[in-house]
Short mmCIF file of C-alpha atoms in Angstrom, two decimals:
data_model
loop_
_atom_site.label_atom_id
_atom_site.label_comp_id
_atom_site.label_asym_id
_atom_site.label_seq_id
_atom_site.Cartn_x
_atom_site.Cartn_y
_atom_site.Cartn_z
CA MET A 1 51.72 18.48 -98.48
CA LYS A 2 55.76 17.56 -97.50
CA ALA A 3 54.71 16.75 -94.23
CA VAL A 4 51.96 14.06 -95.75
CA THR A 5 54.14 12.79 -98.03
CA CYS A 6 56.69 11.84 -95.19
CA TYR A 7 54.58 11.08 -93.13
CA LEU A 8 53.02 8.08 -96.24
CA LEU A 9 56.55 7.13 -97.04
CA PHE A 10 57.34 6.82 -93.24
CA SER A 11 53.95 4.80 -92.38
CA CYS A 12 55.04 1.87 -95.40
CA CYS A 13 58.38 1.69 -94.58
CA THR A 14 57.54 1.00 -90.81
CA THR A 15 54.37 -1.38 -92.43
CA GLU A 16 57.00 -3.62 -94.09
CA GLY A 17 59.76 -3.66 -91.41
CA ALA A 18 57.36 -5.27 -89.59
CA LYS A 19 55.61 -7.92 -91.58
CA ALA A 20 59.34 -8.72 -93.04
CA GLN A 21 60.21 -8.86 -89.39
CA THR A 22 58.05 -11.14 -88.84
CA THR A 23 58.00 -14.02 -90.70
CA LYS A 24 61.92 -13.88 -90.29
CA GLN A 25 60.77 -14.41 -86.77
CA ILE A 26 58.10 -17.57 -87.95
CA ILE A 27 60.83 -18.46 -90.88
CA ASP A 28 63.94 -18.72 -88.10
CA GLU A 29 62.18 -20.03 -85.84
CA ILE A 30 61.63 -23.81 -88.18
CA LYS A 31 65.12 -22.97 -89.18
CA ALA A 32 66.17 -23.36 -85.27
CA ILE A 33 64.58 -26.12 -84.67
CA ASN A 34 65.63 -27.80 -88.01
CA SER A 35 68.99 -26.74 -87.09
CA LYS A 36 69.06 -28.34 -83.32
CA VAL A 37 68.10 -31.96 -84.86
CA THR A 38 70.49 -31.27 -87.68
CA ASN A 39 73.67 -30.90 -85.57
CA TRP A 40 72.25 -33.49 -82.55
CA PRO A 41 75.12 -35.89 -81.92
CA ASN A 42 74.67 -39.40 -82.26
CA ASN A 43 75.10 -41.35 -79.03
CA ASN A 44 76.28 -44.92 -79.15
CA GLY A 45 73.18 -45.27 -81.92
CA GLN A 46 70.64 -43.47 -80.75
CA GLY A 47 69.86 -39.41 -81.92
CA MET A 48 67.10 -36.64 -83.23
CA LEU A 49 66.48 -37.61 -87.40
CA ILE A 50 62.62 -34.89 -85.87
CA SER A 51 62.26 -32.69 -83.95
CA ASN A 52 60.33 -33.28 -80.65
CA LYS A 53 56.67 -32.15 -81.51
CA ALA A 54 57.36 -34.45 -85.33
CA MET A 55 57.61 -37.52 -82.59
CA ASN A 56 54.72 -36.34 -81.11
CA ILE A 57 52.65 -37.00 -84.52
CA PHE A 58 54.40 -39.96 -84.86
CA LEU A 59 53.93 -41.90 -81.58
CA SER A 60 50.12 -40.84 -81.99
CA ASN A 61 49.37 -42.69 -85.35
CA LYS A 62 52.19 -45.20 -83.72
CA VAL A 63 50.73 -46.21 -80.35
CA SER A 64 46.95 -45.12 -81.90
CA SER A 65 47.35 -48.76 -83.77
CA TYR A 66 46.03 -50.72 -80.18
CA LEU A 67 43.44 -49.64 -78.25
CA SER A 68 42.13 -52.17 -76.60
CA GLY A 69 41.37 -51.66 -73.13
CA ASN A 70 41.41 -49.13 -70.50
CA GLU A 71 45.30 -49.35 -70.14
CA ASP A 72 46.00 -49.12 -73.08
CA LEU A 73 46.98 -45.86 -73.97
CA SER A 74 45.50 -43.10 -77.41
CA LEU A 75 47.69 -39.81 -77.65
CA TYR A 76 43.73 -38.92 -79.16
CA LYS A 77 42.06 -35.85 -77.12
CA ASN A 78 39.78 -38.39 -77.51
CA TYR A 79 38.87 -41.90 -77.45
CA VAL A 80 36.17 -44.88 -76.35
CA VAL A 81 36.62 -48.46 -75.67
CA ILE A 82 33.80 -51.01 -76.33
CA ASN A 83 34.29 -54.20 -74.35
CA ALA A 84 31.37 -56.64 -75.96
CA ALA A 85 32.78 -59.87 -73.42
CA GLU A 86 31.91 -57.11 -70.65
CA GLY A 87 29.14 -54.99 -71.36
CA ALA A 88 30.75 -51.84 -71.17
CA ILE A 89 31.58 -49.11 -73.16
CA SER A 90 34.00 -45.91 -71.58
CA ILE A 91 34.67 -42.25 -73.06
CA ASN A 92 37.35 -41.20 -72.34
CA HIS A 93 38.50 -36.97 -73.02
CA ASN A 94 42.99 -35.91 -72.97
CA PHE A 95 43.00 -32.46 -70.97
CA HIS A 96 47.19 -32.08 -72.26
CA GLN A 97 46.88 -28.54 -73.06
CA PRO A 98 50.52 -28.15 -75.58
CA VAL A 99 53.15 -26.02 -75.05
CA ASP A 100 54.76 -23.34 -77.02
CA SER A 101 58.21 -24.75 -77.75
CA ASP A 102 59.28 -28.13 -79.30
CA ASP A 103 58.83 -30.66 -76.83
CA TRP A 104 57.96 -33.80 -76.56
CA VAL A 105 54.59 -34.84 -73.88
CA ARG A 106 56.04 -35.43 -70.52
CA SER A 107 52.49 -36.08 -68.54
CA PHE A 108 49.01 -35.85 -69.02
CA VAL A 109 45.26 -36.46 -67.04
CA ILE A 110 42.74 -38.57 -69.49
CA VAL A 111 39.33 -38.01 -67.54
CA GLY A 112 37.46 -40.74 -68.93
CA ALA A 113 33.34 -42.85 -67.58
CA ARG A 114 32.75 -46.08 -67.66
CA VAL A 115 29.26 -47.90 -68.08
CA ASN A 116 27.75 -51.12 -67.96
CA ILE A 117 25.17 -51.32 -71.75
CA ALA A 118 24.18 -54.36 -72.05
CA ASN A 119 22.70 -56.07 -68.55
CA ALA A 120 20.38 -53.01 -68.53
CA TYR A 121 18.80 -54.63 -71.94
CA SER A 122 19.23 -58.63 -70.88
CA ALA A 123 17.96 -57.94 -67.20
CA LYS A 124 14.92 -55.26 -68.64
CA THR A 125 14.14 -58.37 -70.83
CA ALA A 126 14.74 -61.57 -69.06
CA ASN A 127 13.31 -60.08 -65.80
CA ARG A 128 16.39 -60.03 -63.88
CA TYR A 129 18.30 -57.65 -61.78
CA TYR A 130 20.05 -55.17 -63.27
CA ASP A 131 23.82 -55.58 -62.49
CA ASN A 132 24.10 -51.24 -62.05
CA GLN A 133 27.98 -50.50 -63.52
CA LEU A 134 28.25 -46.87 -64.11
CA GLY A 135 31.49 -44.36 -62.59
CA PHE A 136 33.88 -41.78 -63.69
CA THR A 137 37.61 -42.38 -64.57
CA ILE A 138 41.01 -40.50 -62.89
CA GLN A 139 43.96 -41.34 -64.69
CA LYS A 140 47.72 -39.88 -64.88
CA THR A 141 50.27 -40.56 -67.42
CA TRP A 142 53.42 -40.15 -67.60
CA MET A 143 55.89 -40.37 -71.07
CA GLY A 144 59.09 -41.44 -70.80
CA LYS A 145 61.42 -39.46 -73.85
CA PRO A 146 61.17 -41.03 -77.20
CA ARG A 147 64.91 -42.89 -78.12
CA THR A 148 65.09 -42.66 -81.49
CA TYR A 149 68.14 -45.33 -83.13
CA TYR A 150 70.08 -45.59 -86.08
CA ALA A 151 73.67 -45.96 -87.04
CA ALA A 152 75.74 -43.26 -86.36
CA ASN A 153 78.05 -43.78 -89.80
CA GLY A 154 74.75 -44.73 -92.52
CA ASN A 155 72.85 -42.78 -94.79
CA PHE A 156 69.46 -42.33 -92.66
CA LYS A 157 70.65 -39.10 -90.61
CA LYS A 158 72.13 -37.40 -94.08
CA GLU A 159 68.50 -38.24 -96.02
CA MET A 160 66.91 -36.91 -92.94
CA ASP A 161 68.89 -34.08 -92.73
CA ALA A 162 68.49 -33.23 -96.53
CA ALA A 163 64.60 -33.96 -96.56
CA ARG A 164 63.97 -31.60 -93.49
CA ALA A 165 65.62 -29.20 -95.05
CA LEU A 166 64.09 -29.36 -98.27
CA ILE A 167 60.85 -29.17 -96.00
CA VAL A 168 62.06 -25.56 -94.30
CA ASN A 169 62.79 -24.14 -97.39
CA THR A 170 59.59 -25.03 -99.67
CA LEU A 171 57.70 -23.63 -96.33
CA ALA A 172 59.27 -20.17 -95.89
CA GLN A 173 58.30 -18.96 -99.83
CA SER A 174 54.74 -20.04 -98.70
CA VAL A 175 55.20 -18.06 -95.68
CA ASN A 176 56.68 -15.29 -97.63
CA LYS A 177 53.34 -15.82 -100.32
CA LYS A 178 50.88 -15.81 -97.68
CA ALA A 179 51.83 -12.70 -95.91
CA GLU A 180 52.58 -10.51 -99.02
CA GLU A 181 49.23 -11.60 -99.90
CA PHE A 182 47.42 -11.10 -96.35
CA GLU A 183 49.40 -7.13 -96.89
CA ARG A 184 48.10 -6.59 -100.25
CA SER A 185 44.31 -7.05 -98.72
CA LEU A 186 44.75 -5.44 -95.79
CA SER A 187 46.52 -2.69 -97.55
CA ALA A 188 42.93 -2.63 -99.21
CA LEU A 189 41.20 -1.87 -96.38
CA LYS A 190 40.24 1.44 -95.36
CA GLN A 191 38.64 4.10 -93.25
CA ASP A 192 35.20 4.23 -94.84
CA ASP A 193 35.45 -0.48 -94.29
CA VAL A 194 35.25 0.38 -90.78
CA PRO A 195 33.33 3.05 -90.09
CA GLY A 196 33.27 3.98 -86.14
CA GLN A 197 36.56 2.20 -85.68
CA ASN A 198 40.10 4.02 -85.85
CA ILE A 199 41.94 2.55 -89.48
CA ASN A 200 44.94 1.47 -87.73
CA GLU A 201 43.87 -0.23 -84.78
CA VAL A 202 42.05 -2.55 -86.73
CA LYS A 203 45.08 -3.21 -89.14
CA ASN A 204 47.11 -3.67 -85.73
CA LYS A 205 44.55 -6.39 -84.28
CA LEU A 206 44.28 -8.11 -88.08
CA ARG A 207 48.15 -8.62 -88.48
CA LYS A 208 48.23 -9.15 -85.05
CA THR A 209 46.01 -12.99 -85.26
CA PHE A 210 46.93 -12.94 -88.92
CA TYR A 211 50.58 -13.85 -87.70
CA ALA A 212 49.85 -15.78 -84.68
CA SER A 213 47.80 -17.82 -86.60
CA LEU A 214 50.25 -17.53 -89.31
CA ARG A 215 53.13 -19.06 -86.89
CA ALA A 216 51.42 -21.80 -85.12
CA ASP A 217 49.76 -23.07 -88.17
CA TYR A 218 53.82 -23.75 -89.85
CA LEU A 219 55.12 -24.96 -87.00
CA GLN A 220 52.63 -27.66 -87.25
CA GLN A 221 53.06 -27.78 -90.64
CA PHE A 222 56.89 -28.54 -90.30
CA SER A 223 56.09 -31.43 -87.58
CA GLU A 224 53.43 -32.86 -89.51
CA GLN A 225 56.09 -33.36 -92.57
CA GLN A 226 58.35 -34.58 -90.33
CA SER A 227 56.42 -36.98 -89.46
CA GLU A 228 54.65 -38.03 -92.23
CA LEU A 229 58.81 -38.00 -93.66
CA MET A 230 59.67 -40.60 -91.01
CA VAL A 231 56.71 -42.93 -92.27
CA ASN A 232 57.27 -42.90 -95.32
CA THR A 233 60.89 -43.27 -95.58
CA GLY A 234 61.49 -45.70 -92.26
CA ASN A 235 65.36 -43.65 -92.56
CA TYR A 236 65.65 -45.91 -88.72
CA ASN A 237 66.53 -48.96 -86.83
CA LEU A 238 64.18 -48.18 -83.90
CA ILE A 239 62.47 -45.57 -82.19
CA THR A 240 61.53 -46.82 -77.65
CA ASP A 241 59.01 -45.06 -76.01
CA ASN A 242 57.68 -46.16 -72.16
CA TRP A 243 54.76 -45.20 -70.43
CA THR A 244 52.99 -45.29 -67.03
CA SER A 245 49.13 -44.72 -65.18
CA LEU A 246 48.59 -44.40 -62.37
CA GLY A 247 44.70 -43.59 -61.81
CA ILE A 248 41.39 -44.79 -60.17
CA TYR A 249 37.84 -45.47 -60.93
CA ILE A 250 35.06 -43.85 -59.16
CA PRO A 251 31.02 -45.21 -58.81
CA VAL A 252 28.35 -43.36 -59.03
CA ILE A 253 25.12 -45.56 -58.26
CA PRO A 254 26.50 -49.34 -56.64
CA GLN A 255 25.76 -52.66 -57.98
CA LYS A 256 22.67 -53.95 -56.11
CA TYR A 257 22.18 -57.93 -55.88
CA MET A 258 19.05 -60.22 -54.16
CA VAL A 259 20.87 -62.88 -52.24
CA SER A 260 19.34 -65.85 -49.41
CA ASP A 261 21.60 -68.15 -47.72
CA ASP A 262 19.76 -70.47 -49.10
CA VAL A 263 16.34 -71.71 -51.14
CA ASN A 264 14.12 -71.41 -47.76
CA ALA A 265 15.36 -68.13 -46.08
CA ARG A 266 14.65 -64.45 -46.23
CA VAL A 267 16.26 -62.37 -49.55
CA ASN A 268 17.88 -59.52 -48.74
CA LYS A 269 19.46 -56.65 -50.35
CA HIS A 270 23.52 -56.27 -50.68
CA TYR A 271 25.16 -53.35 -52.14
CA ASN A 272 28.52 -53.26 -53.25
CA TYR A 273 30.86 -50.31 -54.79
CA PRO A 274 33.29 -51.68 -57.21
CA PHE A 275 36.62 -48.62 -56.12
CA GLU A 276 39.62 -49.36 -58.24
CA LEU A 277 42.78 -48.38 -58.18
CA PHE A 278 44.91 -49.00 -61.15
CA VAL A 279 48.60 -48.88 -61.95
CA SER A 280 50.36 -50.05 -65.62
CA HIS A 281 53.87 -49.40 -67.36
CA THR A 282 54.37 -49.52 -70.59
CA ARG A 283 57.16 -50.51 -73.57
CA PHE A 284 56.76 -49.94 -76.57
CA TRP A 285 59.44 -50.91 -79.62
CA GLU A 286 58.63 -49.36 -83.65
CA SER A 287 61.12 -51.03 -85.87
CA PRO A 288 60.57 -50.84 -90.02
CA LYS A 289 61.20 -54.20 -90.12
CA LEU A 290 59.82 -55.82 -87.48
CA GLY A 291 57.16 -53.76 -86.30
CA ARG A 292 55.58 -52.54 -83.00
CA LEU A 293 55.85 -54.48 -79.99
CA PHE A 294 53.50 -53.78 -76.65
CA LEU A 295 54.82 -54.57 -73.07
CA THR A 296 52.28 -53.84 -70.66
CA PHE A 297 52.50 -54.81 -66.34
CA ALA A 298 49.78 -53.82 -64.88
CA GLY A 299 47.94 -53.64 -61.31
CA LYS A 300 44.78 -52.59 -59.57
CA GLY A 301 42.97 -54.14 -56.39
CA PHE A 302 39.72 -53.55 -56.34
CA VAL A 303 36.64 -53.98 -53.76
CA ASN A 304 34.45 -57.55 -55.07
CA ASN A 305 32.23 -59.46 -53.72
CA SER A 306 30.23 -62.74 -53.90
CA VAL A 307 27.95 -62.39 -56.77
CA GLN A 308 30.51 -61.07 -59.46
CA SER A 309 33.64 -63.51 -58.18
CA GLY A 310 30.93 -66.42 -59.21
CA SER A 311 30.97 -67.64 -55.31
CA LEU A 312 26.99 -67.90 -55.35
CA PHE A 313 24.08 -70.20 -56.69
CA SER A 314 22.16 -68.16 -59.55
CA ALA A 315 18.57 -69.41 -58.72
CA ASP A 316 15.95 -68.39 -60.51
CA VAL A 317 12.50 -67.71 -59.00
CA THR A 318 8.97 -66.95 -60.51
CA GLY A 319 7.53 -65.73 -57.24
CA GLU A 320 6.65 -68.97 -56.08
CA GLN A 321 8.80 -72.02 -56.56
CA GLY A 322 12.58 -71.76 -56.91
CA MET A 323 14.45 -73.95 -59.46
CA ASP A 324 14.16 -77.40 -57.83
CA GLY A 325 11.01 -76.88 -58.06
CA ALA A 326 9.58 -77.74 -54.60
CA ASN A 327 11.02 -74.95 -52.14
CA THR A 328 8.39 -71.62 -52.38
CA VAL A 329 9.66 -68.89 -52.62
CA THR A 330 7.10 -65.64 -52.44
CA ILE A 331 9.57 -62.39 -51.40
CA ASN A 332 11.51 -62.75 -54.04
CA LYS A 333 9.70 -61.74 -57.27
CA GLY A 334 12.91 -61.96 -59.42
CA ASP A 335 16.75 -63.39 -60.16
CA ARG A 336 18.21 -64.06 -56.82
CA TYR A 337 21.43 -66.08 -55.11
CA VAL A 338 22.05 -68.44 -52.78
CA GLY A 339 24.47 -68.56 -50.46
CA GLN A 340 26.97 -65.97 -48.40
CA TYR A 341 27.38 -62.78 -49.18
CA LYS A 342 30.50 -60.24 -48.68
CA ASN A 343 32.32 -57.72 -50.23
CA PHE A 344 36.22 -57.86 -50.28
CA VAL A 345 39.48 -56.07 -51.85
CA THR A 346 40.19 -58.06 -54.44
CA PRO A 347 44.12 -57.26 -56.27
CA VAL A 348 45.16 -57.94 -59.74
CA ALA A 349 48.62 -58.59 -61.23
CA SER A 350 48.68 -59.16 -65.06
CA GLY A 351 50.92 -58.44 -68.08
CA LYS A 352 50.49 -58.30 -71.62
CA LEU A 353 51.92 -58.51 -74.90
CA VAL A 354 50.97 -57.44 -78.32
CA TYR A 355 52.73 -57.93 -81.64
CA ILE A 356 51.81 -56.20 -85.15
CA PRO A 357 54.29 -56.70 -88.10
CA SER A 358 55.19 -54.12 -90.07
CA THR A 359 53.42 -53.78 -93.41
CA SER A 360 50.39 -55.92 -92.08
CA HIS A 361 47.14 -54.75 -90.01
CA VAL A 362 46.73 -57.78 -88.12
CA GLY A 363 48.71 -58.68 -84.93
CA ILE A 364 48.38 -61.40 -82.16
CA SER A 365 48.45 -60.84 -78.72
CA PHE A 366 48.29 -62.13 -75.44
CA ARG A 367 47.41 -61.19 -71.88
CA ILE A 368 47.20 -62.96 -68.66
CA GLU A 369 46.20 -62.05 -65.57
CA LYS A 370 46.21 -63.54 -61.81
CA ASN A 371 43.64 -62.66 -58.62
CA TRP A 372 44.80 -62.46 -55.04
CA GLY A 373 43.20 -62.96 -52.20
CA THR A 374 39.91 -64.31 -51.35
CA TYR A 375 38.57 -64.44 -55.29
CA LYS A 376 41.93 -66.25 -56.40
CA THR A 377 41.62 -66.66 -59.84
CA LEU A 378 43.96 -67.20 -63.01
CA ASN A 379 42.56 -65.57 -66.32
CA SER A 380 44.40 -64.87 -69.51
CA ILE A 381 42.96 -63.73 -73.20
CA ILE A 382 44.48 -64.39 -76.51
CA GLY A 383 43.55 -61.67 -78.83
CA ILE A 384 44.19 -60.92 -82.70
CA PRO A 385 44.08 -57.12 -83.29
CA ILE A 386 43.09 -55.32 -86.67
CA VAL A 387 43.48 -51.96 -87.57
CA LEU A 388 42.04 -50.47 -89.77
CA ILE A 389 43.25 -47.17 -91.14
CA ASP A 390 41.89 -43.86 -93.20
CA LYS A 391 42.79 -42.40 -96.50
CA LYS A 392 46.20 -40.93 -94.87
CA GLY A 393 46.97 -44.06 -93.29
CA VAL A 394 46.06 -42.73 -90.22
CA PRO A 395 44.27 -45.22 -87.77
CA ALA A 396 40.65 -44.92 -87.25
CA ILE A 397 39.09 -48.39 -85.30
CA ASN A 398 40.76 -51.08 -83.84
CA PHE A 399 38.73 -54.37 -83.50
CA GLU A 400 40.00 -57.27 -81.77
CA ALA A 401 38.67 -60.81 -81.48
CA GLN A 402 40.02 -62.38 -78.07
CA LEU A 403 39.39 -65.71 -76.77
CA LEU A 404 38.62 -65.67 -73.13
CA LEU A 405 39.85 -68.20 -70.91
CA GLN A 406 38.73 -68.32 -67.61
CA ASP A 407 39.43 -69.67 -63.82
CA MET A 408 42.38 -71.43 -65.84
CA ASN A 409 43.86 -72.20 -62.53
CA ASN A 410 40.10 -74.46 -61.23
CA SER A 411 40.30 -71.99 -57.57
CA LEU A 412 36.04 -71.60 -58.42
CA LYS A 413 34.33 -74.51 -56.73
CA ASP A 414 30.61 -75.59 -56.68
CA THR A 415 29.78 -72.82 -58.92
CA ARG A 416 28.19 -72.88 -62.64
CA LEU A 417 32.01 -70.97 -63.82
CA PRO A 418 33.50 -74.77 -64.02
CA TYR A 419 31.35 -75.18 -66.99
CA ASN A 420 31.78 -72.33 -68.65
CA LYS A 421 35.40 -71.27 -68.82
CA THR A 422 36.12 -70.26 -72.22
CA ALA A 423 34.35 -67.50 -73.61
CA ILE A 424 34.55 -65.12 -77.18
CA GLY A 425 34.94 -61.14 -77.11
CA LEU A 426 35.34 -57.91 -79.08
CA THR A 427 36.69 -55.28 -78.12
CA VAL A 428 36.88 -51.74 -80.29
CA GLY A 429 38.71 -48.43 -79.78
CA ILE A 430 37.83 -45.59 -81.67
CA PRO A 431 40.46 -42.26 -81.84
CA PHE A 432 38.89 -39.48 -82.61
CA SER A 433 39.41 -35.97 -83.06
CA LYS A 434 43.02 -34.05 -82.63
CA ILE A 435 46.49 -35.50 -81.91
CA VAL A 436 47.60 -34.96 -78.00
CA TYR A 437 50.44 -32.32 -80.03
#
């Protein structure tokens, strides 16, 4: 009896010691992160007001307020971009895996698929050839270190330090409460409840799983509550960040065109694989008073062709006669192009500026693009981005109504394009799933 009593007392003490040590480690880790932020020095108006992972969450919501094109950044695991003017949709997945330490997101790889969906429908109904565009994108993005600016002798730092300390104490109480409830439930577990298993091994496994989950949950809660605090209080003057992306588009199927030198010439099939290599760099500014500003510079090179660049005439052929009603064409039974066909590489340089006021869900954007080489057009887009938020104030879907100004430098001659240079477009960006944390 004495031996059994000693064993039970030893087991209880060991259990309580393990529990206390585990909860203490979780709380101490949260306190260590908070202490690092609290003691971070203000260097020429720049310092830390929230932890690095909290800043990841903060930026994921701010940056995702604009998602209109493939060069735009989303810090969500998955996102979709629909371009009505191009009739295309892209679906993307972010392969970033979070690190265990408190660190900002440094780099990640995004893999996506692009497909032209509108042309397939219109081509089928109009008995025209499909403009096939289906391929995959692989993109690597490098993030800069976020920078937070505030007055060194102001109240922003003091208020944020006090609010974070309160968050830490509240979370510590919650951690201890959940751990106590778990230990009571675990103590009530008997050998008869797990026949064929060792009760001590079962408890150890359950305890290990519980505290690992508890740690991850409360570290994330600490980050999320800091981010919410930053959003709700606006206790900062300016936050800046930047990122650079390099990627490639790999087509799966070729574009197919039927082209003849003139209406009397034989119609030949021509193919093009529109490979694309692209790079972009974006600077981002966020101010609680002035709003958000995105400035992007991009360059790319892609395999272009005479049809896509608007250098050829389009001829609707019924199977017997051409458009002028005089030339008989029996070889082609549908749509074709007339002129000299060729594939060529087109370099492109572009710049985009986006501004969204701080208290508004509507902004303005301007994009200008210059093509070089055989295709020399100057194009621009004037847009009105609109972001819709969910009940938590997080961006849920992005729209951008666009005015497309094409061939502003009148570089295309003897084609139909000079008579149709202005168009209306619409893009839809939808970030979803969890954020890159």
